[in-house]
XYZ file of C-alpha atoms in Angstrom:
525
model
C -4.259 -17.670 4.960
C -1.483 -16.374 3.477
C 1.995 -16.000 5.864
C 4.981 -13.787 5.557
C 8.079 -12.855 7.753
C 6.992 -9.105 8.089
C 4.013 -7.604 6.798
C 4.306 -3.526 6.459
C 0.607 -1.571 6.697
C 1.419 1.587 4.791
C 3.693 2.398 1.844
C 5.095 6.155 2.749
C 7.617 7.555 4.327
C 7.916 4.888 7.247
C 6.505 1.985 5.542
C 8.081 2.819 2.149
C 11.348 3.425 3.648
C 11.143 0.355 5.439
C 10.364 -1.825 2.399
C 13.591 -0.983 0.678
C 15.588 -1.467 3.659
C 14.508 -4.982 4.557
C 14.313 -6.099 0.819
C 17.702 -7.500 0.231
C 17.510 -9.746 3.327
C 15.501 -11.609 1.529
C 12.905 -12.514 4.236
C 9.016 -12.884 3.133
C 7.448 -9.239 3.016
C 4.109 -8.185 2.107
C 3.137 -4.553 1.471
C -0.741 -3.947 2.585
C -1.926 -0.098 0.747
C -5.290 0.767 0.575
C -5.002 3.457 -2.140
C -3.706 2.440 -5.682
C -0.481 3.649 -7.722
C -0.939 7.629 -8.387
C -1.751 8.080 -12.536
C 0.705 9.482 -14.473
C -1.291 12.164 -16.187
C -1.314 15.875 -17.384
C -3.497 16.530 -14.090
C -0.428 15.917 -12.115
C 0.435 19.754 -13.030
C -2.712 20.999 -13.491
C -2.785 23.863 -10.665
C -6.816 23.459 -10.891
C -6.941 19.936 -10.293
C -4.707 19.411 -7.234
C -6.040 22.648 -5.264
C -9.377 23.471 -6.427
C -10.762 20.303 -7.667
C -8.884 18.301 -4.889
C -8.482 15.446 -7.723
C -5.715 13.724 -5.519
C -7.467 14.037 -2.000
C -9.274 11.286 -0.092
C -13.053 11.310 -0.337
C -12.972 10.735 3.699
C -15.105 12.402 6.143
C -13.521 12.919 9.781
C -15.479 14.742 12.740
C -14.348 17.748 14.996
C -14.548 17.483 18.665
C -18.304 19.288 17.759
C -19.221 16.773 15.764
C -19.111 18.903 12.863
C -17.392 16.877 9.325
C -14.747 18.039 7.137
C -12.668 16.158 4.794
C -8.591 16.093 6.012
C -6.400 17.056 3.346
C -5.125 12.958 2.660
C -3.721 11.174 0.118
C -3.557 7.429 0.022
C -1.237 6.217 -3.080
C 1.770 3.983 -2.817
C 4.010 6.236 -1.507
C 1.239 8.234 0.904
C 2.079 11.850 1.513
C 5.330 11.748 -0.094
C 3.585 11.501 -3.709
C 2.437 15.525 -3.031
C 4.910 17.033 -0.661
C 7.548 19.503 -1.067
C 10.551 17.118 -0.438
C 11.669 19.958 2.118
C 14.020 16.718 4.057
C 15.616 18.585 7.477
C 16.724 16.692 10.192
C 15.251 17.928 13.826
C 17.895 19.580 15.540
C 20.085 18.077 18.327
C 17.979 20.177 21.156
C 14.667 18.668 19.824
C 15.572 15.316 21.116
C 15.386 17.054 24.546
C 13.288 18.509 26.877
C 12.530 21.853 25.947
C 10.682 24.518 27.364
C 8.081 26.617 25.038
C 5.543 29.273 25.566
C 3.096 27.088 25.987
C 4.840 24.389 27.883
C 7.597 21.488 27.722
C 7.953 19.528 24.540
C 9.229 16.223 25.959
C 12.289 14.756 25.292
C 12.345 11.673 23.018
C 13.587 8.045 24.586
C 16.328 8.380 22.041
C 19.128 10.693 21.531
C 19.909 12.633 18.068
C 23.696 11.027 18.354
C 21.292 7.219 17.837
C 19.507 8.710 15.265
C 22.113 10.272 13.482
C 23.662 7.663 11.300
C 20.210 6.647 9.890
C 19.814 10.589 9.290
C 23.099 10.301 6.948
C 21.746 7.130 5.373
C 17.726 8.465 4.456
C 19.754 11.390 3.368
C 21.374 9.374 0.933
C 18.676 7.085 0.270
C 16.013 10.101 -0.836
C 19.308 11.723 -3.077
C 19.123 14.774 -0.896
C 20.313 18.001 -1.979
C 22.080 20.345 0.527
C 24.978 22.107 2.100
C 26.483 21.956 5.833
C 27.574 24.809 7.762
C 25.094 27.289 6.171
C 22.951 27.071 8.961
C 23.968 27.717 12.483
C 21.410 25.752 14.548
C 22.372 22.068 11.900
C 23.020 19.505 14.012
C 26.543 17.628 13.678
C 26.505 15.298 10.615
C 28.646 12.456 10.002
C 28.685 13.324 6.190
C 28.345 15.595 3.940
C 24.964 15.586 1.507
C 25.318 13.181 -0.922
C 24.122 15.870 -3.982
C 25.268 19.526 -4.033
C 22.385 22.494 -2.609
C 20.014 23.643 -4.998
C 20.861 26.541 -6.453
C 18.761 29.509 -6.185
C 17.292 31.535 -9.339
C 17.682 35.125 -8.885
C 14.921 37.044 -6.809
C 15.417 33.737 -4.584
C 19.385 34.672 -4.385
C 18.606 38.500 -3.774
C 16.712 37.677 -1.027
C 19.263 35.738 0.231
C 22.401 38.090 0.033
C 20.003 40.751 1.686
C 18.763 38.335 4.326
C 23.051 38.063 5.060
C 23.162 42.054 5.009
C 20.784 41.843 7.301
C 22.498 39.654 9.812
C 20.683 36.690 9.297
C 22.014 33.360 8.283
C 19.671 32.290 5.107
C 20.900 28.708 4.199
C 20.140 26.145 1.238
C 17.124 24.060 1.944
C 17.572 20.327 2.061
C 15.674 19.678 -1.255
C 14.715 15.959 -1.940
C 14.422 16.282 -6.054
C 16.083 14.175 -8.831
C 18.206 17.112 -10.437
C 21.343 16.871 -11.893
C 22.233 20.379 -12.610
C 25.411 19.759 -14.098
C 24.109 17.084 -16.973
C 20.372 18.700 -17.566
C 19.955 16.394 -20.094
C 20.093 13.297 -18.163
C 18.445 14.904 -14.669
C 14.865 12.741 -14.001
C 13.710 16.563 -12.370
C 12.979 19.364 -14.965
C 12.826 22.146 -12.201
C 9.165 23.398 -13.002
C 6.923 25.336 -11.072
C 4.259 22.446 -9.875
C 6.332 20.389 -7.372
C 5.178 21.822 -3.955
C 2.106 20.166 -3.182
C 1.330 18.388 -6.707
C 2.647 14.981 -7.897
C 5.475 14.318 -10.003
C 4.636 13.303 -13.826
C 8.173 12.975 -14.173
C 8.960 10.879 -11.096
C 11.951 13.656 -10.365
C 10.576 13.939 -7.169
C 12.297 11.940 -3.865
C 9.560 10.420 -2.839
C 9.020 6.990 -0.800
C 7.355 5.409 -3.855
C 9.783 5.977 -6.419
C 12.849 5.526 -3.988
C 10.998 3.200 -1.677
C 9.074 0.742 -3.245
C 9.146 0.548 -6.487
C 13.490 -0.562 -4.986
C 11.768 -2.923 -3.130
C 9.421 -4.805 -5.305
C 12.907 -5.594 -7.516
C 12.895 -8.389 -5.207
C 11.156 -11.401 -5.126
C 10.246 -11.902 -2.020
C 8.978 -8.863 -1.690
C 5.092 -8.474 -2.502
C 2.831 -4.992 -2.735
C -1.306 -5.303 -2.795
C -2.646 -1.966 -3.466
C -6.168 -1.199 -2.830
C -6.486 -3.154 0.471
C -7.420 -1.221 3.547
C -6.143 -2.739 6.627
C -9.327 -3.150 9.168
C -8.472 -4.896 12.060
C -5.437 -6.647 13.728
C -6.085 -10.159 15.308
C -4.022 -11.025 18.499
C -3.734 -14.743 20.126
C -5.736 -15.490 22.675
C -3.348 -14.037 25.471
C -3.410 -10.666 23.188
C 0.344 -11.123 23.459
C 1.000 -10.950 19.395
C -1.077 -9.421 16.306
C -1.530 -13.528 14.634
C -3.537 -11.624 11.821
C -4.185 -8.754 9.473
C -7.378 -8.154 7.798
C -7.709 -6.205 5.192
C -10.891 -5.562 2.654
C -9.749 -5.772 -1.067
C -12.712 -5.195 -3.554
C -15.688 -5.578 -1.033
C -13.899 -9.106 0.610
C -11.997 -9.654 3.717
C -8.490 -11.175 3.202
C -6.467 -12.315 6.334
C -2.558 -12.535 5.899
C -0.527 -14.056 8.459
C 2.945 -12.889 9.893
C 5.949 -13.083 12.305
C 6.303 -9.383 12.522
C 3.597 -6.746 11.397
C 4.803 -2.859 11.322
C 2.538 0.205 11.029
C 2.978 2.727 9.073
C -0.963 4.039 8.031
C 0.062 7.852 9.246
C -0.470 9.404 13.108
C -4.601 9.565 12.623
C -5.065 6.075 11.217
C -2.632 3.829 12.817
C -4.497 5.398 15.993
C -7.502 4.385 14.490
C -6.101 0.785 13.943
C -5.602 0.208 16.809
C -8.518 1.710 18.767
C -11.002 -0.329 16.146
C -8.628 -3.388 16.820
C -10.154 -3.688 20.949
C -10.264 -7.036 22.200
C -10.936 -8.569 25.810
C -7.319 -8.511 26.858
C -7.242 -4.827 25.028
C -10.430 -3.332 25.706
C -9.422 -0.086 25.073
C -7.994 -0.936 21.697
C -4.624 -2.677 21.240
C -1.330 -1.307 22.600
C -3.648 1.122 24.716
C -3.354 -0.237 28.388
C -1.830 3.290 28.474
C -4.814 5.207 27.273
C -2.140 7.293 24.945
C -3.056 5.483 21.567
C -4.640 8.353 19.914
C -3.566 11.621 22.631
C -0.791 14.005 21.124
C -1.575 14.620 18.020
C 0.177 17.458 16.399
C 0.696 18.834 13.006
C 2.642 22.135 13.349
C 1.013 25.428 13.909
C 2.065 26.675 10.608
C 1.057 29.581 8.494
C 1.436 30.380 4.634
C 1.645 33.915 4.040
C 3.164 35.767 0.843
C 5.055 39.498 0.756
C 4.526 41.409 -2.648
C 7.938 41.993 -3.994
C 8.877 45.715 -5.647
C 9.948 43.808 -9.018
C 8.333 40.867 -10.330
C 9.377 37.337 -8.700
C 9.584 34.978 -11.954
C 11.170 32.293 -9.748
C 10.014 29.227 -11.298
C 11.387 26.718 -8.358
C 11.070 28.820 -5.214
C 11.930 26.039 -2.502
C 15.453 26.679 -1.870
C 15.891 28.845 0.712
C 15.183 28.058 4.511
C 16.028 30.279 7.749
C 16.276 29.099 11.491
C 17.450 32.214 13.445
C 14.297 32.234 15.122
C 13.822 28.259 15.918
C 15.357 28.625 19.254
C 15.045 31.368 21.541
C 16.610 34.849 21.103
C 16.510 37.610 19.436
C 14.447 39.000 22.064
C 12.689 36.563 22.950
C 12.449 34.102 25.772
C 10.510 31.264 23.967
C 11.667 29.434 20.122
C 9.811 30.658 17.382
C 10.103 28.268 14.488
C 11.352 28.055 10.818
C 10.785 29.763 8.061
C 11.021 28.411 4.867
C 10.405 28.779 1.224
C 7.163 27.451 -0.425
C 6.097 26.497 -3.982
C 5.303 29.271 -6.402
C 1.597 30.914 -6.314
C -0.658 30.875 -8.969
C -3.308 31.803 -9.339
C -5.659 29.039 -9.406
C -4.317 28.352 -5.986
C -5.764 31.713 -4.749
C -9.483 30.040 -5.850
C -9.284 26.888 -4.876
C -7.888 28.530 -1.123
C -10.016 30.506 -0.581
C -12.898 29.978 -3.154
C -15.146 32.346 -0.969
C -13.429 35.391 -0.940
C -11.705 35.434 -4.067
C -14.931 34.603 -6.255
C -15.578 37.928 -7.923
C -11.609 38.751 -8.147
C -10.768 39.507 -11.785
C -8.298 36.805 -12.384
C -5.947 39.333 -14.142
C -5.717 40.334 -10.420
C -4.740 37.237 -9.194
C -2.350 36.619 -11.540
C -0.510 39.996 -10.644
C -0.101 39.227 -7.221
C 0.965 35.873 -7.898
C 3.570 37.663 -10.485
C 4.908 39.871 -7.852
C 4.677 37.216 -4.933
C 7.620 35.540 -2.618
C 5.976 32.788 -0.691
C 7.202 31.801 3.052
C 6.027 29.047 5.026
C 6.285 29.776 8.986
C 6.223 27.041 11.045
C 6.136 27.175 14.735
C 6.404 23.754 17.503
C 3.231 22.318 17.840
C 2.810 20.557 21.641
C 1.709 16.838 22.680
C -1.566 17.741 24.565
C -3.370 14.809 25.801
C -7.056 16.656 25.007
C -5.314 16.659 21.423
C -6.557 13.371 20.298
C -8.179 10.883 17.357
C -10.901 8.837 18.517
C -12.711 5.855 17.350
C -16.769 4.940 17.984
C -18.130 1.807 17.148
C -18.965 2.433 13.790
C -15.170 3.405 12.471
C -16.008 7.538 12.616
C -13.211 9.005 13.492
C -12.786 12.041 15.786
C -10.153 14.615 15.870
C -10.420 16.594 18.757
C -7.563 19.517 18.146
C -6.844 22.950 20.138
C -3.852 24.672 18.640
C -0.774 25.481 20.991
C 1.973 28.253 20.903
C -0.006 30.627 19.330
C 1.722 33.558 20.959
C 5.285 32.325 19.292
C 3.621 31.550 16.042
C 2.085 35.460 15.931
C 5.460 36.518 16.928
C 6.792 34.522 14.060
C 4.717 36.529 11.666
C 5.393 39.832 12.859
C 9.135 38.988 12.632
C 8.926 38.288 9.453
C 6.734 41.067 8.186
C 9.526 43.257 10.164
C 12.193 42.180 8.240
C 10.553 43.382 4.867
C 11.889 46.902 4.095
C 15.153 45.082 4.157
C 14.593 42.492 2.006
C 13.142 44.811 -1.206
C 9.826 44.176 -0.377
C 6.647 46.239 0.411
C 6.758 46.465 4.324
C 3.114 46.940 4.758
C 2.277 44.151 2.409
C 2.788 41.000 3.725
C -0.140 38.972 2.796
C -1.369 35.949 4.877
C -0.989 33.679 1.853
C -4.080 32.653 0.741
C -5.657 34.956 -1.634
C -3.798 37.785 0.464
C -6.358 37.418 3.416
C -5.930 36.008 6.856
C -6.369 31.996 7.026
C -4.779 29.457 9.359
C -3.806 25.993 8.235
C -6.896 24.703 9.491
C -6.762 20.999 11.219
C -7.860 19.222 8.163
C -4.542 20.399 6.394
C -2.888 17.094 7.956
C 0.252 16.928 5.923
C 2.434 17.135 8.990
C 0.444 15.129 11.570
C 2.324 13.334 14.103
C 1.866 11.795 17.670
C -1.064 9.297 18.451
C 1.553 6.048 19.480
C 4.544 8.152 21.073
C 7.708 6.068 21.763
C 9.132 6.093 25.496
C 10.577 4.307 28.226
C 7.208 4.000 30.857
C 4.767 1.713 29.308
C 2.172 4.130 31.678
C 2.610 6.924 29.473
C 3.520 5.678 26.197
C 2.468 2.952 23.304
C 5.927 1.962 21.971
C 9.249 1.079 23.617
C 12.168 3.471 22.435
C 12.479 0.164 19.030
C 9.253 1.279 18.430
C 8.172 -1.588 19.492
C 4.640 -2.095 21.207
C 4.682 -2.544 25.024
C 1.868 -5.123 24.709
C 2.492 -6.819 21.467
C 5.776 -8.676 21.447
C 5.426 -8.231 17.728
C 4.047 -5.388 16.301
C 5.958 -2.266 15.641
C 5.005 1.468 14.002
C 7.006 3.361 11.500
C 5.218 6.434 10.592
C 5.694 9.868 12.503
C 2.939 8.384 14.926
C 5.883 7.466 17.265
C 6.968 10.923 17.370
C 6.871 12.235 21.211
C 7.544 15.643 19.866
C 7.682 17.156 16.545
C 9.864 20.241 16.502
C 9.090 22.939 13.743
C 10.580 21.577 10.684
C 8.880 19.071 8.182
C 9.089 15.848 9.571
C 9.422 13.358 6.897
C 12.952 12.787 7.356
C 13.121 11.526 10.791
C 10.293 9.456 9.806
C 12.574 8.237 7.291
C 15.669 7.577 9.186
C 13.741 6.201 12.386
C 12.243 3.888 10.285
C 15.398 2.434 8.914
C 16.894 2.431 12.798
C 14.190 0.450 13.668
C 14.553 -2.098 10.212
C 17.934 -2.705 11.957
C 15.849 -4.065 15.091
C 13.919 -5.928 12.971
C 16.554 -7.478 11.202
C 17.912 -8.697 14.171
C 14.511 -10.350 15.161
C 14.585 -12.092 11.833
C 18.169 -13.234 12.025
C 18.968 -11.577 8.988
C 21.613 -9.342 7.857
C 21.216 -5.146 7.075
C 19.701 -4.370 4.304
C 20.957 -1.143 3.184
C 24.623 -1.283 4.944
C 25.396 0.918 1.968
C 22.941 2.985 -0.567
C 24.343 4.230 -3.508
């Protein structure tokens, strides 16, 4: 059996992240991924292949609390989720660290404050070459630095709707965009600025993501080692179920244990639960790190909504994501409760509209289509999903897993919409046109749209009602820690892939200290 310092389970945003940080400290690491490197291929942009053909989506089969199967909207690649998101990278604000009271209840606070968090905010910032600019937004939390790259600038139906947003009172600000421009020296930028970003993988690698600025960093090192295609099955403990003494992971139909001083987590909220719950030995019965019976409970993912508003001209935006408003996350504005974000989404087109809703939109000309796509503005409206303990992945003997999921704060997220849709005759749009957006017809984000998932192992101070101490560190396991947004005791309403980012480099600190070593990105350039 092989033996390493740390071994990481996971390559995205945590584990990824995580990689690069403990690389130069020159320590033993081993990088376990169970998908492969994503192909470099004209697919990549191919609108029909990544949302009608699902070319990039996992082939696995999760259950509803009925028992009924659907396939959750996955990825496994070195890099995870990253390789397809939208690089939208916002900090949580300040408040979010606290207790805060909803419609539907309390989000908790976290065990840590934002003022802990906030240097490692200013340092994945850096690390993911994030685009942005302070004091746009009112609700931004206090920053210790500027962005390291300049906002991305709008095109301009994105900048009219800006300026009339600010007639309008409101305080539209530049998204923090994680892309590889260089507007100023085209010619050298690694991002061309096209239309298939949101949602698709980058051909170009112009896109901030944990494999390009995570890994692929890492593995410059020699001690650092990455097996792809080898899904993690079960953790081994001692016999006092004090430590994990082995991973096992199946690589080409063979189990292969590997052997470590530290192992860190970082599979994503649904299958580090499941790690752990299929990882139940005599001292853990109820799956390891569970003496709590919280591995699993609190899953979230946002209780989001995609809807597009026709525009009176055409919208020939070709990058759209660059314009975010938060006048609505807290409460106000006539209302006693937060609302959310609203944000910017990729372009439509049109095959979107098929592969979305392939139902309802299978005898639409697709001369239709492509109008409303021509005349579209695309928001995404994304309201505070709540830790519910009936909210939960579970495990049966045979590895099928069960997501049992009952939205919350639906009453802010309707109230979201309708805010929205109110603002339209001020913002040169067609007020009674504000299409939920997929193929202009009423659809949630249903639960297998699992991009933002978080919860499962929440991070707190009482071992009786959490999995990991505030280092992310497991109560029961002196040495096993988790790095994804799994730890996450709340998740706000913006995308979370930053704090996963910057939590995961507070807690490569920690580790570093266990292994005696020094930082190992004191400064990123």
């Amino acid at each position: 059996m092989d033996s390493y310092d740390v071994i990481i389970v996971g390559t995205g945003a945590g584990g990824g992240t995580l990689a690069r940080h403990l690389a130069p400290s020159g320590k033993r690491i081993l990088l376990l991924e169970r998908g492969d490197w994503l192909p470099r291929e004209p697919q990549n942009w191919l609108a029909q292949d990544v949302f009608v053909d699902n070319r990039y989506v996992s082939d696995d089969t999760w259950y509803d609390e009925k028992g009924k199967p659907f396939h959750p909207q996955i990825h496994y690649f070195v890099g995870g989720a990253t390789k397809l998101y939208g690089a939208a990278l916002y900090r949580l604000r300040a408040e979010d660290f606290g207790e805060l009271g909803h419609h539907d209840g309390i989000s908790p606070a976290w065990p840590i404050s934002y003022d802990e968090l906030e240097p490692y905010y200013t340092k994945a910032e850096q690390l993911y070459e994030v685009h942005g600019a302070r004091g746009e937004d009112p609700t931004e939390p206090p920053a210790s630095a500027p962005y390291p790259l300049p906002a991305v600038s709008h095109e301009p139906r994105i900048q009219q709707l800006s300026d009339d947003l600010e007639a309008a009172g409101y305080h539209p600000f530049h998204a923090p965009c994680g892309i590889r421009l260089n507007e100023a020296n085209l010619p050298y930028s690694a991002c061309v600025r096209c239309a298939n970003c949101d949602g698709f993988p980058c051909a170009v690698h112009g896109k901030s993501d944990a494999d390009v600025l995570g890994v692929r960093p890492a593995l410059e090192h020699a001690n650092v080692e990455l097996l792809t295609n080898a899904t993690v099955v079960k953790l081994e403990t001692n016999p006092d179920g004090t430590a994990v003494t082995e991973v096992v992971a199946e690589r080409d139909g063979e189990l292969e244990r590997f052997g470590a001083d530290l192992v860190v987590l970082a599979c994503g909220a649904a299958n580090t639960a499941k790690l752990l719950l299929v990882s139940a030995t005599d001292e853990h019965p109820q799956g390891l790190a569970n003496g709590s019976d919280q591995v699993g409970r609190n899953y979230m993912f946002h209780n989001s909504q995609a809807v597009l508003a026709l525009s009176h001209d055409e919208n020939p935006t070709i990058f759209q994501k660059t314009l975010g408003l938060n006048d609505f996350y807290f409460r106000g504005n006539g209302h006693d409760y937060p609302l959310g974000n609203i944000q910017m989404v990729g372009k439509s087109q049109a095959p979107m509209f098929h592969g979305e809703k392939p139902v309802q939109t299978k005898l639409a000309p697709d001369w239709t289509l492509e109008r409303v796509a021509l005349h579209a503005i695309d928001f995404w409206l994304s309201t505070e999903d709540l830790p519910r303990p009936d909210n939960r992945v579970s495990v049966d003997r045979e590895g099928k897993v069960t997501l049992a999921y009952t939205a919350t704060n639906d009453t802010p997220k309707k109230d979201l919409y309708k805010q929205l849709r109110s603002m339209l005759a001020k913002l040169r749009m067609e007020p009674d046109n504000l299409f939920h957006r997929f193929a202009y017809m009423k659809n949630e984000i249903p639960v297998a749209g699992c991009a933002h998932q978080a919860g499962t192992c929440r991070m707190g101070d009482d071992p009786a009602a959490s999995v990991l101490n505030a280092d992310c560190r497991a109560h029961e396991l002196d040495n096993l820690y988790v790095v994804d947004t799994s730890v996450f005791p709340s998740i706000g309403a913006v995308n979370p892939a930053l704090t996963a980012m910057a939590n995961s480099l507070r807690v490569g600190d920690r580790v570093l200290e266990r292994l005696g070593a020094r930082a190992g990105v004191a400064a990123v350039v």
